[in-house]
mmCIF file of C-alpha atoms in Angstrom:
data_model
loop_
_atom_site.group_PDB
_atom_site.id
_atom_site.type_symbol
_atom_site.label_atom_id
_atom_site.label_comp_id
_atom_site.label_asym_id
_atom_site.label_seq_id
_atom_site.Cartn_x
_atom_site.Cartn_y
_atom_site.Cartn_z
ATOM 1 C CA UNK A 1 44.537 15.100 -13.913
ATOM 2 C CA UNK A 2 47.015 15.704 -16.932
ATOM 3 C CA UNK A 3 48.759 12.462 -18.340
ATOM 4 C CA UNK A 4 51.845 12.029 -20.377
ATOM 5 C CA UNK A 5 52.308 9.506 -22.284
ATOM 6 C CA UNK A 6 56.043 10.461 -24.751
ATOM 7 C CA UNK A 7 55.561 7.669 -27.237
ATOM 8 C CA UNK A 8 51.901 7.922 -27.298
ATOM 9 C CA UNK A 9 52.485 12.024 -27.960
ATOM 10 C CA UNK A 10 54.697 11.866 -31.583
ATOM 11 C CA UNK A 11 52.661 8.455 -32.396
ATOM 12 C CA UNK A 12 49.287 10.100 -32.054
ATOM 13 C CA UNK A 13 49.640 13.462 -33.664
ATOM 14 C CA UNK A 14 51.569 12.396 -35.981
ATOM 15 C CA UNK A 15 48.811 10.553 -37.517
ATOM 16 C CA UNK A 16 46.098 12.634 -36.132
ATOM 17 C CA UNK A 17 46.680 16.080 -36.789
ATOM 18 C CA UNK A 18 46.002 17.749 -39.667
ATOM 19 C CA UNK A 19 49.002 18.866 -42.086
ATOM 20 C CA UNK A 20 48.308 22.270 -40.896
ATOM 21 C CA UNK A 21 49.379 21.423 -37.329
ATOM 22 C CA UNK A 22 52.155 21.135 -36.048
ATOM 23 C CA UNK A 23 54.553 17.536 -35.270
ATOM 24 C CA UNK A 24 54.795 17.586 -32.045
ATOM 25 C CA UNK A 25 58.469 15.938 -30.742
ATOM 26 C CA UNK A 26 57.795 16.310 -26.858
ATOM 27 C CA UNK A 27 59.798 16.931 -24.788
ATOM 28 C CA UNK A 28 62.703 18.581 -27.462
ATOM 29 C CA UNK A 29 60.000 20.606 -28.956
ATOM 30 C CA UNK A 30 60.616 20.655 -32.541
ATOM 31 C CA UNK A 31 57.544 22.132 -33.718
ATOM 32 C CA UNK A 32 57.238 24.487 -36.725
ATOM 33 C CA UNK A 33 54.910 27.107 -36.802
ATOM 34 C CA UNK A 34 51.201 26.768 -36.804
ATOM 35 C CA UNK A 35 48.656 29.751 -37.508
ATOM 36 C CA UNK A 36 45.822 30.348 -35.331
ATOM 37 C CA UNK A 37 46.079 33.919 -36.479
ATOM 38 C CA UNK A 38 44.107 32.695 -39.504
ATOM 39 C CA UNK A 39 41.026 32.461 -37.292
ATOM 40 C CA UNK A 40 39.338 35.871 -34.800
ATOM 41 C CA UNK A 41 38.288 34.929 -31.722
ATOM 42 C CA UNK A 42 34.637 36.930 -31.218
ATOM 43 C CA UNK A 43 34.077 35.692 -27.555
ATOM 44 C CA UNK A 44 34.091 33.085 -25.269
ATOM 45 C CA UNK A 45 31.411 30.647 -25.874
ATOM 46 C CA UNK A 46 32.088 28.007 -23.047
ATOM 47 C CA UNK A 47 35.102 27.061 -20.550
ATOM 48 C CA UNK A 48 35.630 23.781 -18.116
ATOM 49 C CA UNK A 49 38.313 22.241 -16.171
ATOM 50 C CA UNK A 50 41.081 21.957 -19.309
ATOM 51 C CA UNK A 51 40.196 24.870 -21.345
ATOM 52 C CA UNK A 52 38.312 27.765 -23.473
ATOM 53 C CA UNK A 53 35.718 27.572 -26.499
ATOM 54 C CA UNK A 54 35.945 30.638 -28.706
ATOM 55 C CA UNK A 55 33.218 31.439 -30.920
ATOM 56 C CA UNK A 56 35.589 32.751 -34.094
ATOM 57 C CA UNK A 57 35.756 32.905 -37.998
ATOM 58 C CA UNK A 58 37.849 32.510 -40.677
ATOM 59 C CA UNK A 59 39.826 35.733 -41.442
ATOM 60 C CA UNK A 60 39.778 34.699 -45.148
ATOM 61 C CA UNK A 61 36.320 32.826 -45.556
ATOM 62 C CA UNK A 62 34.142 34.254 -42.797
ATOM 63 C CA UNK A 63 33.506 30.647 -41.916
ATOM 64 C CA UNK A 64 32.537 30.382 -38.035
ATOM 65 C CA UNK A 65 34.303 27.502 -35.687
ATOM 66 C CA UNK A 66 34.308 26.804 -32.691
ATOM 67 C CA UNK A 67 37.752 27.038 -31.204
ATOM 68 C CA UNK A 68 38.220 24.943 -28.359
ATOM 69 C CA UNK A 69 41.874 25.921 -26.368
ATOM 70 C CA UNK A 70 43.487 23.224 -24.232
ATOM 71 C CA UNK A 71 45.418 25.177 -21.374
ATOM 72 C CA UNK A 72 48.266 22.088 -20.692
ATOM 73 C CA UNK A 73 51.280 21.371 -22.980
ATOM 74 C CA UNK A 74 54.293 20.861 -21.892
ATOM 75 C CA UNK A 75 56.568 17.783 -21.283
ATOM 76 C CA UNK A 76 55.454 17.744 -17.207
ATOM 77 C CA UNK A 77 51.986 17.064 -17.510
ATOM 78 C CA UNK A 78 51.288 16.424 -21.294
ATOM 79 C CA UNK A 79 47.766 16.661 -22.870
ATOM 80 C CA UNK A 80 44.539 15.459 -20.870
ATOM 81 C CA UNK A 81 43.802 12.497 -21.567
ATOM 82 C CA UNK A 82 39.953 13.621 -23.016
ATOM 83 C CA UNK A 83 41.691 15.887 -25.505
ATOM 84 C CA UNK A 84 43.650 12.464 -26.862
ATOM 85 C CA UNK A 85 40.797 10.685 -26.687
ATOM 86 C CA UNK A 86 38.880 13.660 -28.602
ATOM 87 C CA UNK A 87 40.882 13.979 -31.236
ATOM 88 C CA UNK A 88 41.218 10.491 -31.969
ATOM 89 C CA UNK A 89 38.014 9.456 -32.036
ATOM 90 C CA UNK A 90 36.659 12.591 -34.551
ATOM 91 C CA UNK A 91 39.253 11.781 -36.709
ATOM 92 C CA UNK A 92 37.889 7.606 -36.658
ATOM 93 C CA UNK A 93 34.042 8.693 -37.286
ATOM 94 C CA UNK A 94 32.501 10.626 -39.630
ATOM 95 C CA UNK A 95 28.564 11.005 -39.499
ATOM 96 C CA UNK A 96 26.011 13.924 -40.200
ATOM 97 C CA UNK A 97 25.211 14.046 -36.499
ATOM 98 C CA UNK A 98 28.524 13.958 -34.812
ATOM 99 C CA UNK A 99 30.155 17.862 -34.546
ATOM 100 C CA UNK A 100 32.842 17.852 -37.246
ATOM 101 C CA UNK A 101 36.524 18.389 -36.364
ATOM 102 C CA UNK A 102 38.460 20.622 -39.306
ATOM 103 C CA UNK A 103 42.148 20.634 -37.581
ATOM 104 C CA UNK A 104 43.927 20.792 -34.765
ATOM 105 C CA UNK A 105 46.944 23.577 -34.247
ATOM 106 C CA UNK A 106 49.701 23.216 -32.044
ATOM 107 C CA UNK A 107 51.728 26.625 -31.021
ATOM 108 C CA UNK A 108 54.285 27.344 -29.286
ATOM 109 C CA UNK A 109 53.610 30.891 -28.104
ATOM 110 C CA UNK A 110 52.499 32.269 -25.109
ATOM 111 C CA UNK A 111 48.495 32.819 -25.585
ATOM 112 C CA UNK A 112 48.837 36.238 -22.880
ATOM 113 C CA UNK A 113 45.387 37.803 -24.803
ATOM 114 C CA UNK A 114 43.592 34.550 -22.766
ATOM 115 C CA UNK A 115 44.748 35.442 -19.767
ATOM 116 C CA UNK A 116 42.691 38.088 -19.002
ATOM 117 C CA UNK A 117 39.466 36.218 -20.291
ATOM 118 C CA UNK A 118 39.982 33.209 -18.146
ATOM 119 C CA UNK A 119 39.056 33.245 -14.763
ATOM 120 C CA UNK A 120 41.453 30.035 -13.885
ATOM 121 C CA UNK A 121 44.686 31.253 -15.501
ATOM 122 C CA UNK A 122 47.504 32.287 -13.117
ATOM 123 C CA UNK A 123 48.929 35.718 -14.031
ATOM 124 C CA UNK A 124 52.660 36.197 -13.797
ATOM 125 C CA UNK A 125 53.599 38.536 -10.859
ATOM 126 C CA UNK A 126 54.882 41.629 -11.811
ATOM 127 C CA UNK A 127 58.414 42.591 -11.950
ATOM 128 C CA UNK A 128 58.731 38.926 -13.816
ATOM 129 C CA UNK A 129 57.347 36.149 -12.248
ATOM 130 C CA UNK A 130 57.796 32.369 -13.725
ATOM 131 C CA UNK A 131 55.242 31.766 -16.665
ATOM 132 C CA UNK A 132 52.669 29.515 -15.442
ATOM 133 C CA UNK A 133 52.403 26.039 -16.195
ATOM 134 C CA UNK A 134 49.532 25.683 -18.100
ATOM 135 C CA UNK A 135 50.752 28.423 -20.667
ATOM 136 C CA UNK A 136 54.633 27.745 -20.133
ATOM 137 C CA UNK A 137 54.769 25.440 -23.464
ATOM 138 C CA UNK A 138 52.116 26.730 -26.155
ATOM 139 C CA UNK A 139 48.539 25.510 -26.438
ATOM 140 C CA UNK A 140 46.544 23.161 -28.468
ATOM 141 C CA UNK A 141 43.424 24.031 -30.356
ATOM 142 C CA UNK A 142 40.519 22.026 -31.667
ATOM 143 C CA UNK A 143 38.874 23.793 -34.480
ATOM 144 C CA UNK A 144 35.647 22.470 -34.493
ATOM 145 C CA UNK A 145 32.374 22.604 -36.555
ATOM 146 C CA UNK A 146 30.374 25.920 -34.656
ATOM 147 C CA UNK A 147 26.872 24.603 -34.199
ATOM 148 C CA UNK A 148 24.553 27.497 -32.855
ATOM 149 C CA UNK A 149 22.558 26.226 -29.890
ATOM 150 C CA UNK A 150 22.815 23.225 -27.507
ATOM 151 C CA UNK A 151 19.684 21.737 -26.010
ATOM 152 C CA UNK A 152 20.349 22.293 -22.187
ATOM 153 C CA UNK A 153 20.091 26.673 -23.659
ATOM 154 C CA UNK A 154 17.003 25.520 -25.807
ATOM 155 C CA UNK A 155 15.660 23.338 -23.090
ATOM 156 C CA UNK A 156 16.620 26.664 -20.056
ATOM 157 C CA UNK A 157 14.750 29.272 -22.838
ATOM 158 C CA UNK A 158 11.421 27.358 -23.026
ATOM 159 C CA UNK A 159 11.848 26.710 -26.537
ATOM 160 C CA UNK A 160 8.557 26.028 -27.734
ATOM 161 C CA UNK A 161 9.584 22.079 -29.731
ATOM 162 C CA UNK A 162 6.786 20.705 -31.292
ATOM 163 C CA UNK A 163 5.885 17.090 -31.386
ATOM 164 C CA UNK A 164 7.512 16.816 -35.231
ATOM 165 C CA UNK A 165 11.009 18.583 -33.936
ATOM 166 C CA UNK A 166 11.234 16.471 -31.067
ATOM 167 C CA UNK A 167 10.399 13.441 -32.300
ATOM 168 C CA UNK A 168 13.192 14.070 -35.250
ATOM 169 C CA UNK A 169 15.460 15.386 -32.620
ATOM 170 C CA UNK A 170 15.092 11.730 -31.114
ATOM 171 C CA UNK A 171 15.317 10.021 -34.416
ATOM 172 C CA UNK A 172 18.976 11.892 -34.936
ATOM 173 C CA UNK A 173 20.401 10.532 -31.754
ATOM 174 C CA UNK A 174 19.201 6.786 -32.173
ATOM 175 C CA UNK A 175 20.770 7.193 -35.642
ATOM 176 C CA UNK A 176 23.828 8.468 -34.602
ATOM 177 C CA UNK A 177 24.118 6.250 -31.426
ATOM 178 C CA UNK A 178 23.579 3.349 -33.657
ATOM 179 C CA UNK A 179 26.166 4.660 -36.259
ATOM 180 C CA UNK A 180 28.780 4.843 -33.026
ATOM 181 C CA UNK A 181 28.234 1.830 -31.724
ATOM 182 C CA UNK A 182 28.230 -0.089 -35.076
ATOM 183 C CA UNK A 183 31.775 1.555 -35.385
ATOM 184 C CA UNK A 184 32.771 0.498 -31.370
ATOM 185 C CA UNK A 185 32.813 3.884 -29.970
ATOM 186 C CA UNK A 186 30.451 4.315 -26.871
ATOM 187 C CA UNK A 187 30.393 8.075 -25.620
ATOM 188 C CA UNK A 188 29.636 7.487 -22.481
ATOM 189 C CA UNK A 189 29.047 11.298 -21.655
ATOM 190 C CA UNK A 190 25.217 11.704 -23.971
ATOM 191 C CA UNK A 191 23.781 15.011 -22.109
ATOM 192 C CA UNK A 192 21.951 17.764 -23.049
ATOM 193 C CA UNK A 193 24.559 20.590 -23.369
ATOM 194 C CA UNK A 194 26.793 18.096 -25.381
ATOM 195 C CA UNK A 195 24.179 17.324 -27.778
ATOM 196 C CA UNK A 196 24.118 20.638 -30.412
ATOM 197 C CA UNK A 197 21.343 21.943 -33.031
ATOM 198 C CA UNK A 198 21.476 24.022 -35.900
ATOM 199 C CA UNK A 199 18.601 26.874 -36.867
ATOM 200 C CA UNK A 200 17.233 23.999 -38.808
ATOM 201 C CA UNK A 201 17.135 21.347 -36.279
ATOM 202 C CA UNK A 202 20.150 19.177 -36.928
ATOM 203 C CA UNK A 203 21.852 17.512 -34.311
ATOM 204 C CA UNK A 204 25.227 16.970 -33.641
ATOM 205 C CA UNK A 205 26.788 15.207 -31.193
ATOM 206 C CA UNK A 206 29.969 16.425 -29.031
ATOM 207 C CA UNK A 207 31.882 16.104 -26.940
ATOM 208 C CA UNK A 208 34.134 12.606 -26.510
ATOM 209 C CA UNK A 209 36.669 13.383 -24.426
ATOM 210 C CA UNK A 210 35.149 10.353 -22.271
ATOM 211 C CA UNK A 211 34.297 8.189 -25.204
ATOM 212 C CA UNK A 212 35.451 4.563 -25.435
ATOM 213 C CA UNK A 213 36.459 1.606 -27.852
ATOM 214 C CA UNK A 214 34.566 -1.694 -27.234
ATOM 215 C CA UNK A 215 37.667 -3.192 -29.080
ATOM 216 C CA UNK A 216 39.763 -1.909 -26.664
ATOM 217 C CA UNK A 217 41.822 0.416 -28.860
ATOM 218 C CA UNK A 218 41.226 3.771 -26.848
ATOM 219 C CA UNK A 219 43.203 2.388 -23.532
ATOM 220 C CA UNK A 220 43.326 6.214 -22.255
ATOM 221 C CA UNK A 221 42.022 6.429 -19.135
ATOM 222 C CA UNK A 222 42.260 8.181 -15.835
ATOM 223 C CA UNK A 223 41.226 5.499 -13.450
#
């Protein structure tokens, strides 16, 4: 289910999104032009119900992200409602154990090079068929910290953890749930493909597109 909320939209990005991205004025679409160019997409790391995670890097730094593609934006059905929630909530908290967000990039192109790797997409008829919707006004992308392994591959591999690793493993997450819920943000979605690890055993947490305020200040819901 897509929501749109029009004063939520301009409020919301405009204090959200990083100078790099674009303001987004829906529905008149006054957006100026945003560069995802800047990063390669090297594959397809993960996909679900709104959208695409690229493995990619940094055309100028090499840096690796994870770019995560939201199929829906346009003035019909607006963002998802997790992506608002998302963003708002990695721009609130900051922690060592919580998957950090660099920007987000709004564009107002037709992303056709996706089409072909997503399985979902509706491809235009030929001889010139209407775009489809959830291409029809640009796409949004999360460029997110790229964290190497998540626990539910670890966990599917046999990964031999010792005793030490798993008890630090543990001692992350009660650190970082403590951290979240000292700062009113309960995830509400803590699972083992959303929890990530690095070669040296760091975790990081991701994933809040379900996450909520106990203050009461993330009223985004679907229900």
């Amino acid at each position: 289910m897509h929501l749109y909320y029009p004063d939520l939209f301009s409020t919301l990005l405009r204090r959200h999104l990083h100078p790099a991205a674009m303001s987004l004025g829906l529905p008149n679409h006054g957006w100026s032009d945003a560069c995802i160019d800047v990063y390669e997409k090297i594959e397809c790391i993960g996909a679900g119900t709104y959208g695409q995670v690229f493995l990619a890097s940094h055309r100028d730094t090499g840096e690796k992200v994870a770019l995560k593609k939201i199929r829906s934006l346009n003035e019909i059905q607006g963002l998802p409602v997790t992506t608002i929630r998302e963003i708002k909530v990695l721009k609130a908290i900051k922690h060592r154990n919580v998957v950090g967000l660099r920007e987000v990039i709004v564009t107002n192109e037709l992303d056709m090079g996706d089409l072909d790797d997503d399985p979902d997409a509706d491809i235009p008829a030929a001889g010139g068929g209407p775009v489809p919707m959830d291409f029809s006004c640009g796409c949004i992308y999360l460029v997110l910290e790229y964290v190497d392994h998540d626990l539910t591959g670890l966990l599917d591999r046999q990964y031999p953890f010792t005793d030490v690793e798993i008890k630090s493993i543990m001692m992350q997450l009660m650190d970082v749930m403590k951290y979240m819920h000292a700062t009113d943000v309960i995830h509400r979605d803590i699972k083992c493909s959303n929890l990530l690890l690095t070669p040296q055993h760091l975790l990081k947490v991701a994933d809040f597109g379900l996450a909520r305020s106990t203050l009461g200040e993330l009223p985004f819901t679907n229900k």
